[in-house]
Amino acid sequence: MRVPLSLPITVLSLLSSTVAYPYGETEAVLLREPETNQAKANAVKDAFQHAWDGYMKYAFPHDELTPVSNGHADSRNGWGASAVDALSTAVIMGKGDVVNTILEHVQNIDFSETSDTVSLFETTIRYLGGYAGPAKDLVDDQSLVDGLLTQSKNLADVLKFAFNTPSGVPYNNLNITSNGNDGATTNGLAVTGTLVLEWTRLSDLTDDKEYAKLSQKAESYLLSPKPSSSEPFPGLVGSSINIKTGQFADASVSWNGGDDSFYEYLIKMYVYDPKRFATYKDRWVLAAESTIKHLKAHPETRPDLTFLSSYNNGNYDLSSQHLTCFDGGSFILGGTVLDRQDFIDFGLELVNGCEATYNSTLSKIGPDSWGWDPKRVPDDQKDFYEKAGFYINSGAYVLRPEVIESFYYAHRVTGKEIYRDWVWNAFVAINSTCRTDSGFAAVSDVNQANGGSKYDNQESFLFAEVLKYSYLAHSEDAAWQVQKGDKNTFVFNTEAHPVRVVRD
Ligand code: DMJ
């Protein structure tokens, strides 16, 4: 079977020029003389090639390059996670040689072989979601393209025992050799609720309804949460689900890591197929409205900024994470698709808050987590908190994409250049701070001009997300770009792999 063109198989330093201009009370500082967008897109492509060359030289076909020691690591089952995660970005960038190399690799993966505990969530979003269909003219051997769907199915068939529980809520941590699990009694909101796009897409492509059915059954408990106390505000639900009963085990509410992409996928399922997934959209709208009403927070020292707090049993936690910053993009996507300017406006407030976490640090990269609770300001961060509006809880940057991702959505939907400038600023800072001789490294302290020390780790989502969103923000309009209104041809999974939406 031919995998059609661009059919996303859901399986498998720079110097400062100090140009500044205002946005609300936040300033955007361009770290480099402005160039043409084409030149910026090419610079992102060069960064991709740099990382790809280092990965090929020192790490392929392992999961990741260790970019300081020039070795390799296998944190994602040892199936070449960086190669698979790089595929859709290489397609979009038109890098035919890279695409061909990855396709050849994919054919040789034996998904029954790994000595690792397999994460259903990570394997779904990176591998199953990662087989974005290569453009035909980039591929030398079309049989390799055809093989993607086969491998997608092979992988899902290896993983599907995870759903074989009394409720159908899956285990996340799997032993695929023994069809075993870690004996957990609960599963997390995001890891349960971020399967449905990839597994439904696989069913739609194969006409085998089983994959969709399994993932949608698990999702059904999240859409109709029980007990009712697990939904303290309409649409906002607890964080863990009992695997035996499908009932929520708590009522702890947030958009942070562990919960995040459940909300992301509610609206993305509607974009994928508005006819089948209107209920998902209704749940996202409830969650979005409750979020504006109950979780919106403004730091005392910077009331112009907006962050999302979290809530548990009457208490608010005034802290947030880099992971949470997908939120602006989610509100903007939902707002444009549903023609709700209030959601777009709130999304832009969130984007502005996340940008402040970048422009306030010495490296111009945002921290992994931060807080704004006046009672918890560390003594050594009082001045920083006064000026920035937040204090840093974890100053690491591990090559996460969410801030750039939301800048990208803001640019695509508003058309405003400032959001594209913010993408460029972030890319320039990452390129300057994290770059090593062979790739890009996570760093320990974004509030040091040089990022502190480098960790010997390069997550595969550098290829899938950071470089893709940075490239797309500066490149021409194309079918896979986010569009205004209900005109999207593709929707990105949470790992930024484009999935073709269903059209009549
Ligand atoms: C990626 O795997 C995905 O974006 C996921 O949704 C969250 N964690 C990483 C990036 O931070």
GROMACS .gro file of C-alpha atoms in nm, residues 27-450:
model
  424
   27GLU     CA    1   1.010   4.433   2.571
   28ALA     CA    2   1.125   4.217   2.285
   29VAL     CA    3   1.496   4.253   2.224
   30LEU     CA    4   1.623   4.127   1.893
   31LEU     CA    5   1.953   3.959   1.960
   32ARG     CA    6   2.081   3.996   1.609
   33GLU     CA    7   2.044   4.223   1.311
   34PRO     CA    8   1.720   4.128   1.139
   35GLU     CA    9   1.766   3.921   0.825
   36THR     CA   10   1.515   3.803   0.569
   37ASN     CA   11   1.281   3.531   0.683
   38GLN     CA   12   1.432   3.305   0.419
   39ALA     CA   13   1.778   3.361   0.570
   40LYS     CA   14   1.641   3.282   0.915
   41ALA     CA   15   1.472   2.965   0.792
   42ASN     CA   16   1.805   2.864   0.634
   43ALA     CA   17   1.985   2.927   0.963
   44VAL     CA   18   1.742   2.691   1.135
   45LYS     CA   19   1.804   2.433   0.862
   46ASP     CA   20   2.178   2.467   0.920
   47ALA     CA   21   2.122   2.402   1.291
   48PHE     CA   22   1.922   2.091   1.203
   49GLN     CA   23   2.201   1.970   0.973
   50HIS     CA   24   2.460   2.034   1.246
   51ALA     CA   25   2.265   1.823   1.494
   52TRP     CA   26   2.187   1.557   1.236
   53ASP     CA   27   2.553   1.524   1.132
   54GLY     CA   28   2.661   1.485   1.494
   55TYR     CA   29   2.391   1.228   1.561
   56MET     CA   30   2.489   1.028   1.249
   57LYS     CA   31   2.859   1.043   1.333
   58TYR     CA   32   2.840   0.945   1.697
   59ALA     CA   33   2.502   0.802   1.786
   60PHE     CA   34   2.290   0.656   1.503
   61PRO     CA   35   2.106   0.418   1.524
   62HIS     CA   36   2.080   0.471   1.899
   63ASP     CA   37   1.813   0.693   2.048
   64GLU     CA   38   2.015   1.002   2.129
   65LEU     CA   39   2.348   1.174   2.086
   66THR     CA   40   2.531   1.259   2.407
   67PRO     CA   41   2.645   1.598   2.274
   68VAL     CA   42   2.924   1.672   2.521
   69SER     CA   43   3.105   1.336   2.524
   70ASN     CA   44   3.014   1.255   2.160
   71GLY     CA   45   2.863   0.921   2.246
   72HIS     CA   46   2.514   0.779   2.249
   73ALA     CA   47   2.228   0.696   2.483
   74ASP     CA   48   1.915   0.484   2.458
   75SER     CA   49   1.639   0.633   2.667
   76ARG     CA   50   1.351   0.547   2.430
   77ASN     CA   51   1.365   0.173   2.373
   78GLY     CA   52   1.680   0.183   2.160
   79TRP     CA   53   1.489   0.207   1.831
   80GLY     CA   54   1.652   0.527   1.704
   81ALA     CA   55   1.419   0.785   1.858
   82SER     CA   56   1.613   1.086   1.725
   83ALA     CA   57   1.598   0.951   1.371
   84VAL     CA   58   1.225   0.883   1.387
   85ASP     CA   59   1.153   1.215   1.561
   86ALA     CA   60   1.358   1.395   1.292
   87LEU     CA   61   1.165   1.245   0.999
   88SER     CA   62   0.876   1.491   0.969
   89THR     CA   63   1.108   1.790   1.018
   90ALA     CA   64   1.342   1.659   0.749
   91VAL     CA   65   1.043   1.620   0.515
   92ILE     CA   66   0.925   1.975   0.583
   93MET     CA   67   1.279   2.111   0.537
   94GLY     CA   68   1.313   1.916   0.210
   95LYS     CA   69   1.618   1.721   0.322
   96GLY     CA   70   1.588   1.418   0.092
   97ASP     CA   71   1.910   1.246   0.196
   98VAL     CA   72   1.811   1.261   0.562
   99VAL     CA   73   1.460   1.136   0.482
  100ASN     CA   74   1.597   0.839   0.287
  101THR     CA   75   1.836   0.745   0.567
  102ILE     CA   76   1.557   0.752   0.824
  103LEU     CA   77   1.319   0.551   0.606
  104GLU     CA   78   1.579   0.280   0.559
  105HIS     CA   79   1.633   0.271   0.933
  106VAL     CA   80   1.263   0.242   1.009
  107GLN     CA   81   1.228  -0.072   0.799
  108ASN     CA   82   1.487  -0.243   1.016
  109ILE     CA   83   1.339  -0.170   1.358
  110ASP     CA   84   1.230  -0.480   1.545
  111PHE     CA   85   0.966  -0.348   1.780
  112SER     CA   86   0.958  -0.669   1.979
  113GLU     CA   87   1.317  -0.617   2.090
  114THR     CA   88   1.413  -0.390   2.375
  115SER     CA   89   1.558  -0.436   2.718
  116ASP     CA   90   1.391  -0.117   2.840
  117THR     CA   91   1.064  -0.048   3.010
  118VAL     CA   92   0.853   0.093   2.730
  119SER     CA   93   0.645   0.404   2.793
  120LEU     CA   94   0.317   0.375   2.603
  121PHE     CA   95   0.288   0.755   2.596
  122GLU     CA   96   0.642   0.836   2.483
  123THR     CA   97   0.644   0.555   2.228
  124THR     CA   98   0.310   0.668   2.089
  125ILE     CA   99   0.394   1.037   2.053
  126ARG     CA  100   0.751   0.994   1.926
  127TYR     CA  101   0.746   0.672   1.723
  128LEU     CA  102   0.385   0.609   1.629
  129GLY     CA  103   0.329   0.979   1.568
  130GLY     CA  104   0.668   1.023   1.406
  131TYR     CA  105   0.618   0.852   1.077
  132ALA     CA  106   0.505   1.161   0.893
  133GLY     CA  107   0.473   1.079   0.530
  134PRO     CA  108   0.771   1.187   0.330
  135ALA     CA  109   0.713   1.387   0.018
  136LYS     CA  110   0.734   1.152  -0.275
  137ASP     CA  111   1.002   1.347  -0.456
  138LEU     CA  112   1.232   1.327  -0.157
  139VAL     CA  113   1.232   0.952  -0.143
  140ASP     CA  114   1.448   0.730  -0.361
  141ASP     CA  115   1.282   0.401  -0.274
  142GLN     CA  116   0.902   0.420  -0.263
  143SER     CA  117   0.878   0.076  -0.105
  144LEU     CA  118   1.033   0.232   0.205
  145VAL     CA  119   0.749   0.482   0.217
  146ASP     CA  120   0.500   0.200   0.183
  147GLY     CA  121   0.670   0.023   0.470
  148LEU     CA  122   0.597   0.302   0.717
  149LEU     CA  123   0.237   0.201   0.760
  150THR     CA  124   0.334  -0.161   0.802
  151GLN     CA  125   0.583  -0.068   1.072
  152SER     CA  126   0.326   0.156   1.237
  153LYS     CA  127   0.089  -0.134   1.264
  154ASN     CA  128   0.365  -0.365   1.384
  155LEU     CA  129   0.443  -0.122   1.664
  156ALA     CA  130   0.081  -0.075   1.769
  157ASP     CA  131   0.032  -0.451   1.770
  158VAL     CA  132   0.325  -0.486   2.009
  159LEU     CA  133   0.188  -0.214   2.238
  160LYS     CA  134  -0.184  -0.282   2.240
  161PHE     CA  135  -0.178  -0.534   2.527
  162ALA     CA  136  -0.135  -0.227   2.751
  163PHE     CA  137  -0.509  -0.160   2.721
  164ASN     CA  138  -0.599  -0.507   2.842
  165THR     CA  139  -0.709  -0.396   3.191
  166PRO     CA  140  -1.046  -0.424   3.369
  167SER     CA  141  -1.141  -0.068   3.269
  168GLY     CA  142  -0.948  -0.029   2.945
  169VAL     CA  143  -0.741   0.250   3.099
  170PRO     CA  144  -0.393   0.135   2.995
  171TYR     CA  145  -0.078   0.076   3.191
  172ASN     CA  146   0.192   0.317   3.080
  173ASN     CA  147   0.510   0.136   3.178
  174LEU     CA  148   0.532  -0.185   2.980
  175ASN     CA  149   0.751  -0.490   2.951
  176ILE     CA  150   0.690  -0.580   2.589
  177THR     CA  151   0.880  -0.907   2.611
  178SER     CA  152   0.653  -1.054   2.876
  179ASN     CA  153   0.342  -0.842   2.802
  180GLY     CA  154   0.388  -0.721   3.158
  181ASN     CA  155   0.359  -0.390   3.335
  182ASP     CA  156   0.496  -0.210   3.640
  183GLY     CA  157   0.197  -0.300   3.858
  184ALA     CA  158   0.081   0.059   3.886
  185THR     CA  159  -0.270   0.111   4.022
  186THR     CA  160  -0.321   0.448   3.855
  187ASN     CA  161  -0.227   0.609   3.528
  188GLY     CA  162  -0.170   0.979   3.464
  189LEU     CA  163  -0.408   1.219   3.290
  190ALA     CA  164  -0.171   1.317   3.010
  191VAL     CA  165  -0.031   0.971   2.947
  192THR     CA  166  -0.385   0.831   2.926
  193GLY     CA  167  -0.527   1.120   2.728
  194THR     CA  168  -0.251   1.164   2.470
  195LEU     CA  169  -0.293   0.845   2.271
  196VAL     CA  170  -0.622   0.901   2.096
  197LEU     CA  171  -0.498   1.105   1.800
  198GLU     CA  172  -0.225   0.864   1.696
  199TRP     CA  173  -0.423   0.545   1.757
  200THR     CA  174  -0.736   0.678   1.586
  201ARG     CA  175  -0.530   0.789   1.288
  202LEU     CA  176  -0.383   0.442   1.257
  203SER     CA  177  -0.731   0.292   1.245
  204ASP     CA  178  -0.840   0.544   0.986
  205LEU     CA  179  -0.546   0.446   0.766
  206THR     CA  180  -0.573   0.073   0.808
  207ASP     CA  181  -0.950   0.030   0.832
  208ASP     CA  182  -0.882  -0.175   1.142
  209LYS     CA  183  -1.102  -0.015   1.406
  210GLU     CA  184  -0.931  -0.181   1.702
  211TYR     CA  185  -0.666   0.088   1.763
  212ALA     CA  186  -0.920   0.372   1.772
  213LYS     CA  187  -1.153   0.171   1.990
  214LEU     CA  188  -0.886   0.098   2.250
  215SER     CA  189  -0.769   0.458   2.278
  216GLN     CA  190  -1.120   0.605   2.274
  217LYS     CA  191  -1.240   0.368   2.545
  218ALA     CA  192  -0.954   0.486   2.769
  219GLU     CA  193  -1.038   0.847   2.682
  220SER     CA  194  -1.406   0.797   2.764
  221TYR     CA  195  -1.330   0.798   3.140
  222LEU     CA  196  -1.158   1.134   3.103
  223LEU     CA  197  -1.449   1.284   2.910
  224SER     CA  198  -1.708   1.172   3.168
  225PRO     CA  199  -1.511   1.195   3.490
  226LYS     CA  200  -1.623   1.010   3.800
  227PRO     CA  201  -1.664   1.073   4.085
  228SER     CA  202  -1.809   1.417   4.020
  229SER     CA  203  -1.575   1.559   4.285
  230SER     CA  204  -1.286   1.485   4.048
  231GLU     CA  205  -1.404   1.778   3.833
  232PRO     CA  206  -1.376   2.075   4.072
  233PHE     CA  207  -1.440   2.322   3.790
  234PRO     CA  208  -1.631   2.234   3.474
  235GLY     CA  209  -1.397   2.061   3.231
  236LEU     CA  210  -1.096   2.066   3.465
  237VAL     CA  211  -1.029   1.720   3.603
  238GLY     CA  212  -0.800   1.530   3.837
  239SER     CA  213  -0.453   1.409   3.758
  240SER     CA  214  -0.460   1.030   3.800
  241ILE     CA  215  -0.703   0.758   3.703
  242ASN     CA  216  -0.757   0.421   3.869
  243ILE     CA  217  -0.661   0.157   3.613
  244LYS     CA  218  -0.905  -0.098   3.750
  245THR     CA  219  -1.217   0.120   3.766
  246GLY     CA  220  -1.152   0.413   3.534
  247GLN     CA  221  -1.244   0.648   3.820
  248PHE     CA  222  -1.031   0.949   3.902
  249ALA     CA  223  -0.813   0.901   4.210
  250ASP     CA  224  -0.775   1.273   4.286
  251ALA     CA  225  -0.906   1.617   4.196
  252SER     CA  226  -0.575   1.795   4.147
  253VAL     CA  227  -0.608   2.031   3.852
  254SER     CA  228  -0.340   2.186   3.630
  255TRP     CA  229  -0.214   2.238   3.275
  256ASN     CA  230   0.138   2.138   3.389
  257GLY     CA  231   0.343   1.835   3.291
  258GLY     CA  232   0.150   1.518   3.369
  259ASP     CA  233  -0.181   1.683   3.277
  260ASP     CA  234  -0.089   1.908   2.985
  261SER     CA  235  -0.149   1.723   2.661
  262PHE     CA  236  -0.484   1.579   2.774
  263TYR     CA  237  -0.621   1.933   2.726
  264GLU     CA  238  -0.410   1.980   2.413
  265TYR     CA  239  -0.567   1.677   2.246
  266LEU     CA  240  -0.928   1.767   2.330
  267ILE     CA  241  -0.923   2.052   2.079
  268LYS     CA  242  -0.681   1.881   1.842
  269MET     CA  243  -0.916   1.583   1.805
  270TYR     CA  244  -1.185   1.829   1.695
  271VAL     CA  245  -0.946   1.980   1.441
  272TYR     CA  246  -0.866   1.628   1.325
  273ASP     CA  247  -1.232   1.538   1.268
  274PRO     CA  248  -1.502   1.783   1.382
  275LYS     CA  249  -1.778   1.538   1.306
  276ARG     CA  250  -1.658   1.254   1.525
  277PHE     CA  251  -1.499   1.460   1.804
  278ALA     CA  252  -1.745   1.742   1.882
  279THR     CA  253  -1.776   1.612   2.238
  280TYR     CA  254  -1.401   1.650   2.284
  281LYS     CA  255  -1.434   2.012   2.169
  282ASP     CA  256  -1.716   2.072   2.416
  283ARG     CA  257  -1.495   1.943   2.698
  284TRP     CA  258  -1.206   2.166   2.585
  285VAL     CA  259  -1.435   2.471   2.578
  286LEU     CA  260  -1.551   2.397   2.934
  287ALA     CA  261  -1.190   2.350   3.047
  288ALA     CA  262  -1.078   2.667   2.870
  289GLU     CA  263  -1.357   2.878   3.018
  290SER     CA  264  -1.289   2.739   3.368
  291THR     CA  265  -0.918   2.800   3.324
  292ILE     CA  266  -0.973   3.169   3.247
  293LYS     CA  267  -1.211   3.195   3.540
  294HIS     CA  268  -1.022   2.997   3.805
  295LEU     CA  269  -0.656   2.941   3.712
  296LYS     CA  270  -0.556   3.277   3.560
  297ALA     CA  271  -0.290   3.441   3.779
  298HIS     CA  272  -0.096   3.770   3.772
  299PRO     CA  273   0.226   3.805   3.975
  300GLU     CA  274   0.208   4.078   4.241
  301THR     CA  275   0.525   4.246   4.114
  302ARG     CA  276   0.428   4.216   3.747
  303PRO     CA  277   0.051   4.235   3.716
  304ASP     CA  278   0.094   4.276   3.341
  305LEU     CA  279   0.196   3.909   3.314
  306THR     CA  280  -0.040   3.613   3.304
  307PHE     CA  281   0.049   3.259   3.415
  308LEU     CA  282  -0.166   2.957   3.498
  309SER     CA  283  -0.177   2.842   3.858
  310SER     CA  284  -0.284   2.494   3.962
  311TYR     CA  285  -0.553   2.397   4.212
  312ASN     CA  286  -0.606   2.118   4.461
  313ASN     CA  287  -0.868   2.092   4.731
  314GLY     CA  288  -0.920   2.464   4.782
  315ASN     CA  289  -0.551   2.557   4.750
  316TYR     CA  290  -0.380   2.737   4.464
  317ASP     CA  291  -0.020   2.662   4.373
  318LEU     CA  292   0.143   2.970   4.217
  319SER     CA  293   0.401   2.796   4.003
  320SER     CA  294   0.431   2.691   3.644
  321GLN     CA  295   0.658   2.510   3.399
  322HIS     CA  296   0.814   2.538   3.055
  323LEU     CA  297   0.594   2.238   2.967
  324THR     CA  298   0.282   2.442   3.054
  325CYS     CA  299   0.364   2.702   2.790
  326PHE     CA  300   0.195   2.496   2.521
  327ASP     CA  301  -0.117   2.656   2.676
  328GLY     CA  302  -0.099   2.978   2.475
  329GLY     CA  303  -0.089   2.780   2.151
  330SER     CA  304  -0.380   2.564   2.260
  331PHE     CA  305  -0.599   2.867   2.340
  332ILE     CA  306  -0.501   3.032   2.012
  333LEU     CA  307  -0.575   2.719   1.810
  334GLY     CA  308  -0.908   2.666   1.985
  335GLY     CA  309  -0.993   3.033   1.951
  336THR     CA  310  -0.931   3.049   1.579
  337VAL     CA  311  -1.100   2.719   1.501
  338LEU     CA  312  -1.408   2.806   1.709
  339ASP     CA  313  -1.407   3.176   1.618
  340ARG     CA  314  -1.372   3.276   1.983
  341GLN     CA  315  -1.166   3.597   2.006
  342ASP     CA  316  -1.173   3.573   2.388
  343PHE     CA  317  -0.976   3.249   2.371
  344ILE     CA  318  -0.728   3.396   2.122
  345ASP     CA  319  -0.681   3.702   2.343
  346PHE     CA  320  -0.625   3.489   2.651
  347GLY     CA  321  -0.382   3.267   2.457
  348LEU     CA  322  -0.184   3.579   2.363
  349GLU     CA  323  -0.172   3.683   2.731
  350LEU     CA  324  -0.027   3.342   2.814
  351VAL     CA  325   0.222   3.372   2.527
  352ASN     CA  326   0.332   3.709   2.662
  353GLY     CA  327   0.384   3.558   3.009
  354CYS     CA  328   0.593   3.274   2.872
  355GLU     CA  329   0.800   3.516   2.666
  356ALA     CA  330   0.875   3.709   2.985
  357THR     CA  331   1.033   3.395   3.130
  358TYR     CA  332   1.273   3.403   2.833
  359ASN     CA  333   1.352   3.774   2.813
  360SER     CA  334   1.409   3.805   3.189
  361THR     CA  335   1.706   3.568   3.210
  362LEU     CA  336   2.070   3.633   3.127
  363SER     CA  337   2.080   3.361   2.859
  364LYS     CA  338   1.743   3.475   2.715
  365ILE     CA  339   1.611   3.120   2.754
  366GLY     CA  340   1.330   3.046   2.997
  367PRO     CA  341   1.365   2.817   3.300
  368ASP     CA  342   1.211   2.472   3.333
  369SER     CA  343   0.994   2.584   3.626
  370TRP     CA  344   0.920   2.901   3.819
  371GLY     CA  345   0.691   3.048   4.084
  372TRP     CA  346   0.535   3.380   4.181
  373ASP     CA  347   0.407   3.311   4.534
  374PRO     CA  348   0.511   3.618   4.739
  375LYS     CA  349   0.551   3.395   5.047
  376ARG     CA  350   0.803   3.166   4.880
  377VAL     CA  351   1.048   3.402   4.710
  378PRO     CA  352   1.402   3.272   4.774
  379ASP     CA  353   1.619   3.530   4.951
  380ASP     CA  354   1.873   3.532   4.671
  381GLN     CA  355   1.603   3.602   4.408
  382LYS     CA  356   1.420   3.893   4.567
  383ASP     CA  357   1.558   4.150   4.319
  384PHE     CA  358   1.496   3.918   4.027
  385TYR     CA  359   1.137   3.858   4.142
  386GLU     CA  360   1.072   4.232   4.182
  387LYS     CA  361   1.176   4.296   3.825
  388ALA     CA  362   1.077   3.978   3.642
  389GLY     CA  363   0.757   3.889   3.830
  390PHE     CA  364   0.869   3.534   3.907
  391TYR     CA  365   1.149   3.341   4.075
  392ILE     CA  366   1.321   3.040   3.924
  393ASN     CA  367   1.254   2.697   4.075
  394SER     CA  368   1.452   2.497   3.819
  395GLY     CA  369   1.685   2.695   3.594
  396ALA     CA  370   1.755   2.405   3.359
  397TYR     CA  371   1.668   2.416   2.991
  398VAL     CA  372   1.639   2.069   2.841
  399LEU     CA  373   1.569   2.171   2.479
  400ARG     CA  374   1.195   2.189   2.531
  401PRO     CA  375   0.978   2.344   2.256
  402GLU     CA  376   0.662   2.474   2.423
  403VAL     CA  377   0.744   2.846   2.434
  404ILE     CA  378   0.856   2.857   2.071
  405GLU     CA  379   0.555   2.641   1.981
  406SER     CA  380   0.310   2.894   2.125
  407PHE     CA  381   0.498   3.188   1.963
  408TYR     CA  382   0.448   3.002   1.635
  409TYR     CA  383   0.071   2.967   1.685
  410ALA     CA  384   0.051   3.334   1.783
  411HIS     CA  385   0.231   3.439   1.467
  412ARG     CA  386   0.027   3.217   1.237
  413VAL     CA  387  -0.308   3.327   1.373
  414THR     CA  388  -0.246   3.700   1.431
  415GLY     CA  389   0.003   3.752   1.148
  416LYS     CA  390   0.196   3.984   1.381
  417GLU     CA  391   0.572   4.000   1.331
  418ILE     CA  392   0.651   4.034   1.700
  419TYR     CA  393   0.570   3.671   1.764
  420ARG     CA  394   0.798   3.562   1.482
  421ASP     CA  395   1.071   3.785   1.628
  422TRP     CA  396   1.025   3.605   1.959
  423VAL     CA  397   1.072   3.269   1.785
  424TRP     CA  398   1.392   3.403   1.631
  425ASN     CA  399   1.519   3.542   1.962
  426ALA     CA  400   1.460   3.208   2.130
  427PHE     CA  401   1.627   3.015   1.848
  428VAL     CA  402   1.930   3.250   1.853
  429ALA     CA  403   1.963   3.210   2.230
  430ILE     CA  404   1.936   2.830   2.213
  431ASN     CA  405   2.177   2.811   1.921
  432SER     CA  406   2.427   3.022   2.108
  433THR     CA  407   2.387   2.873   2.457
  434CYS     CA  408   2.328   2.503   2.396
  435ARG     CA  409   2.540   2.433   2.087
  436THR     CA  410   2.827   2.188   2.111
  437ASP     CA  411   3.067   2.057   1.848
  438SER     CA  412   2.827   1.775   1.763
  439GLY     CA  413   2.478   1.903   1.847
  440PHE     CA  414   2.287   2.079   2.120
  441ALA     CA  415   2.302   2.012   2.494
  442ALA     CA  416   2.061   2.074   2.778
  443VAL     CA  417   2.194   2.339   3.016
  444SER     CA  418   2.178   2.377   3.393
  445ASP     CA  419   2.110   2.747   3.459
  446VAL     CA  420   1.940   2.978   3.212
  447ASN     CA  421   2.009   3.272   3.438
  448GLN     CA  422   2.380   3.260   3.361
  449ALA     CA  423   2.478   3.420   3.032
  450ASN     CA  424   2.639   3.094   2.914
   0.00000   0.00000   0.00000
